[in-house]
PDB file of C-alpha atoms in Angstrom:
ATOM      1  CA  MET A   1      -0.042  -0.149   0.017  1.00  0.00           C
ATOM      2  CA  TYR A   2       1.862   3.162   1.110  1.00  0.00           C
ATOM      3  CA  SER A   3       4.694   3.455   3.229  1.00  0.00           C
ATOM      4  CA  ARG A   4       5.561   6.762   4.376  1.00  0.00           C
ATOM      5  CA  PHE A   5       4.727  10.379   4.523  1.00  0.00           C
ATOM      6  CA  TYR A   6       7.055  13.019   3.457  1.00  0.00           C
ATOM      7  CA  VAL A   7       6.484  16.818   5.195  1.00  0.00           C
ATOM      8  CA  LYS A   8       8.350  19.446   2.786  1.00  0.00           C
ATOM      9  CA  ASN A   9       9.121  22.817   4.265  1.00  0.00           C
ATOM     10  CA  ILE A  10       7.380  22.172   7.362  1.00  0.00           C
ATOM     11  CA  PHE A  11       8.346  25.309   8.975  1.00  0.00           C
ATOM     12  CA  THR A  12       7.782  28.022   6.057  1.00  0.00           C
ATOM     13  CA  LYS A  13       5.252  29.602   4.433  1.00  0.00           C
ATOM     14  CA  PHE A  14       4.474  26.489   2.025  1.00  0.00           C
ATOM     15  CA  PRO A  15       4.168  23.698   3.914  1.00  0.00           C
ATOM     16  CA  LYS A  16       3.738  20.111   2.095  1.00  0.00           C
ATOM     17  CA  ILE A  17       2.552  16.785   3.146  1.00  0.00           C
ATOM     18  CA  GLU A  18       2.701  14.193   0.857  1.00  0.00           C
ATOM     19  CA  LEU A  19       1.582  10.485   1.023  1.00  0.00           C
ATOM     20  CA  LEU A  20       3.830   8.122  -0.607  1.00  0.00           C
ATOM     21  CA  THR A  21       3.739   4.582  -1.842  1.00  0.00           C
ATOM     22  CA  GLN A  22       6.022   1.941  -0.973  1.00  0.00           C
ATOM     23  CA  GLN A  23       7.674   2.378  -4.313  1.00  0.00           C
ATOM     24  CA  ASN A  24       7.732   6.802  -2.931  1.00  0.00           C
ATOM     25  CA  GLN A  25       5.054   7.372  -5.767  1.00  0.00           C
ATOM     26  CA  VAL A  26       3.177  10.281  -4.451  1.00  0.00           C
ATOM     27  CA  ILE A  27      -0.582   9.610  -4.465  1.00  0.00           C
ATOM     28  CA  GLY A  28      -2.086  12.426  -2.110  1.00  0.00           C
ATOM     29  CA  SER A  29      -0.822  15.494  -0.787  1.00  0.00           C
ATOM     30  CA  THR A  30      -2.188  18.475   1.129  1.00  0.00           C
ATOM     31  CA  ASN A  31      -0.695  21.770   2.091  1.00  0.00           C
ATOM     32  CA  TYR A  32      -1.598  24.365   4.624  1.00  0.00           C
ATOM     33  CA  THR A  33      -1.386  28.136   6.056  1.00  0.00           C
ATOM     34  CA  ILE A  34      -0.499  28.914   9.467  1.00  0.00           C
ATOM     35  CA  ALA A  35      -2.398  31.824  10.805  1.00  0.00           C
ATOM     36  CA  ASN A  36      -2.117  33.999  14.269  1.00  0.00           C
ATOM     37  CA  ASN A  37      -4.189  32.739  17.374  1.00  0.00           C
ATOM     38  CA  GLY A  38      -3.753  29.350  17.072  1.00  0.00           C
ATOM     39  CA  LYS A  39      -5.184  28.960  13.758  1.00  0.00           C
ATOM     40  CA  ALA A  40      -4.555  27.335  10.562  1.00  0.00           C
ATOM     41  CA  TYR A  41      -6.146  26.574   6.740  1.00  0.00           C
ATOM     42  CA  ILE A  42      -6.195  23.593   4.825  1.00  0.00           C
ATOM     43  CA  ASN A  43      -5.894  25.117   1.378  1.00  0.00           C
ATOM     44  CA  ASN A  44      -5.356  21.914  -0.453  1.00  0.00           C
ATOM     45  CA  ILE A  45      -5.980  18.230   0.135  1.00  0.00           C
ATOM     46  CA  TYR A  46      -5.815  15.503  -2.880  1.00  0.00           C
ATOM     47  CA  VAL A  47      -5.689  11.864  -3.418  1.00  0.00           C
ATOM     48  CA  GLU A  48      -5.405  10.295  -6.656  1.00  0.00           C
ATOM     49  CA  PRO A  49      -8.697   8.924  -7.866  1.00  0.00           C
ATOM     50  CA  GLU A  50      -7.367   5.326  -7.821  1.00  0.00           C
ATOM     51  CA  TYR A  51      -6.482   5.749  -4.052  1.00  0.00           C
ATOM     52  CA  ARG A  52     -10.016   7.410  -2.555  1.00  0.00           C
ATOM     53  CA  LYS A  53     -12.354   5.611  -0.614  1.00  0.00           C
ATOM     54  CA  ASN A  54     -10.260   3.231   1.373  1.00  0.00           C
ATOM     55  CA  GLY A  55      -8.931   5.261   3.820  1.00  0.00           C
ATOM     56  CA  ASP A  56      -5.934   7.218   2.566  1.00  0.00           C
ATOM     57  CA  GLY A  57      -7.473  10.645   2.627  1.00  0.00           C
ATOM     58  CA  SER A  58      -8.398  10.134   6.508  1.00  0.00           C
ATOM     59  CA  ARG A  59      -4.836   9.241   7.140  1.00  0.00           C
ATOM     60  CA  LEU A  60      -3.471  11.961   4.953  1.00  0.00           C
ATOM     61  CA  LEU A  61      -5.913  14.270   6.601  1.00  0.00           C
ATOM     62  CA  LYS A  62      -5.435  13.059  10.478  1.00  0.00           C
ATOM     63  CA  TYR A  63      -1.257  13.228   9.789  1.00  0.00           C
ATOM     64  CA  THR A  64      -1.591  16.963   8.702  1.00  0.00           C
ATOM     65  CA  GLU A  65      -3.541  17.958  11.991  1.00  0.00           C
ATOM     66  CA  HIS A  66      -1.042  16.042  13.895  1.00  0.00           C
ATOM     67  CA  ILE A  67       1.583  18.217  12.458  1.00  0.00           C
ATOM     68  CA  LEU A  68      -0.400  21.181  12.835  1.00  0.00           C
ATOM     69  CA  ARG A  69      -1.201  20.539  16.165  1.00  0.00           C
ATOM     70  CA  ASP A  70       2.241  19.107  17.614  1.00  0.00           C
ATOM     71  CA  TYR A  71       4.251  21.282  15.575  1.00  0.00           C
ATOM     72  CA  HIS A  72       2.615  24.388  14.990  1.00  0.00           C
ATOM     73  CA  HIS A  73       0.376  24.252  18.205  1.00  0.00           C
ATOM     74  CA  THR A  74      -2.752  25.089  16.217  1.00  0.00           C
ATOM     75  CA  GLU A  75      -6.229  24.985  18.030  1.00  0.00           C
ATOM     76  CA  LYS A  76      -8.645  25.082  15.049  1.00  0.00           C
ATOM     77  CA  ILE A  77      -8.337  24.418  11.741  1.00  0.00           C
ATOM     78  CA  ALA A  78     -10.657  26.118   8.691  1.00  0.00           C
ATOM     79  CA  LEU A  79     -11.289  25.215   5.392  1.00  0.00           C
ATOM     80  CA  LEU A  80     -13.293  26.067   2.333  1.00  0.00           C
ATOM     81  CA  VAL A  81     -14.890  22.930   0.651  1.00  0.00           C
ATOM     82  CA  HIS A  82     -15.222  23.491  -3.025  1.00  0.00           C
ATOM     83  CA  GLU A  83     -18.062  20.900  -3.746  1.00  0.00           C
ATOM     84  CA  PRO A  84     -19.199  19.826  -7.285  1.00  0.00           C
ATOM     85  CA  PHE A  85     -22.938  19.627  -6.713  1.00  0.00           C
ATOM     86  CA  GLN A  86     -23.935  16.152  -5.586  1.00  0.00           C
ATOM     87  CA  ASP A  87     -20.286  15.072  -4.761  1.00  0.00           C
ATOM     88  CA  GLU A  88     -18.965  13.985  -1.342  1.00  0.00           C
ATOM     89  CA  VAL A  89     -16.168  16.094  -0.527  1.00  0.00           C
ATOM     90  CA  THR A  90     -18.211  17.306   2.618  1.00  0.00           C
ATOM     91  CA  SER A  91     -19.282  14.275   3.763  1.00  0.00           C
ATOM     92  CA  PHE A  92     -15.413  13.624   3.536  1.00  0.00           C
ATOM     93  CA  PHE A  93     -14.875  16.294   6.121  1.00  0.00           C
ATOM     94  CA  LYS A  94     -17.983  15.576   8.332  1.00  0.00           C
ATOM     95  CA  LYS A  95     -16.745  12.091   8.467  1.00  0.00           C
ATOM     96  CA  ASN A  96     -13.502  13.116   9.748  1.00  0.00           C
ATOM     97  CA  ASP A  97     -15.108  15.583  12.641  1.00  0.00           C
ATOM     98  CA  TYR A  98     -14.941  18.721  10.941  1.00  0.00           C
ATOM     99  CA  VAL A  99     -18.647  20.648  10.942  1.00  0.00           C
ATOM    100  CA  ILE A 100     -20.108  23.446   8.563  1.00  0.00           C
ATOM    101  CA  SER A 101     -18.859  27.018   9.797  1.00  0.00           C
ATOM    102  CA  CYS A 102     -22.122  28.663   8.131  1.00  0.00           C
ATOM    103  CA  ASP A 103     -25.487  27.621   6.966  1.00  0.00           C
ATOM    104  CA  SER A 104     -25.034  30.258   3.679  1.00  0.00           C
ATOM    105  CA  TYR A 105     -22.951  28.958   0.918  1.00  0.00           C
ATOM    106  CA  LYS A 106     -21.629  31.010  -1.941  1.00  0.00           C
ATOM    107  CA  ILE A 107     -21.462  29.465  -5.514  1.00  0.00           C
ATOM    108  CA  TYR A 108     -18.686  29.396  -8.039  1.00  0.00           C
ATOM    109  CA  ASP A 109     -18.911  28.950 -11.538  1.00  0.00           C
ATOM    110  CA  GLU A 110     -15.219  28.051 -13.031  1.00  0.00           C
ATOM    111  CA  GLY A 111     -16.820  27.943 -16.790  1.00  0.00           C
ATOM    112  CA  VAL A 112     -17.692  24.208 -16.699  1.00  0.00           C
ATOM    113  CA  THR A 113     -18.638  22.989 -13.351  1.00  0.00           C
ATOM    114  CA  LEU A 114     -20.568  24.578 -10.586  1.00  0.00           C
ATOM    115  CA  PHE A 115     -19.141  24.578  -7.294  1.00  0.00           C
ATOM    116  CA  GLU A 116     -20.808  25.152  -3.525  1.00  0.00           C
ATOM    117  CA  LEU A 117     -18.109  26.815  -1.608  1.00  0.00           C
ATOM    118  CA  ILE A 118     -18.597  25.348   2.246  1.00  0.00           C
ATOM    119  CA  PRO A 119     -16.698  27.088   5.237  1.00  0.00           C
ATOM    120  CA  MET A 120     -15.590  24.521   7.634  1.00  0.00           C
ATOM    121  CA  HIS A 121     -13.645  24.014  10.915  1.00  0.00           C
ATOM    122  CA  LYS A 122     -12.370  21.553  13.560  1.00  0.00           C
ATOM    123  CA  TYR A 123     -11.205  22.301  16.780  1.00  0.00           C
ATOM    124  CA  LEU A 124      -8.251  20.110  17.846  1.00  0.00           C
TER     125      LEU A 124
END
């Protein structure tokens, strides 16, 4: 399956965590921003489609939370879900104990796909 996580630039403005297979192939990654007052933002989380729905995304998210809590002393993580209509992105974060921050969502049209922009957060 996979062998490890690789953390790049942990104490810079552009930290990134990669999820690697045993053959060192990158199958997922996340990046984040540290804000003031114990808050961080997950800017992006991605897992290759063939590795989804088997726990790899949750494992990557949990490791990212570990880094944020233990190395950056983060107390709250916020993110903005870009969810295509009838997709399961929000349910993935809910399964990992994130909650929706407000009930009104904005819509983003990138020309091909309409996305709901759903703010979510979690206290560590």
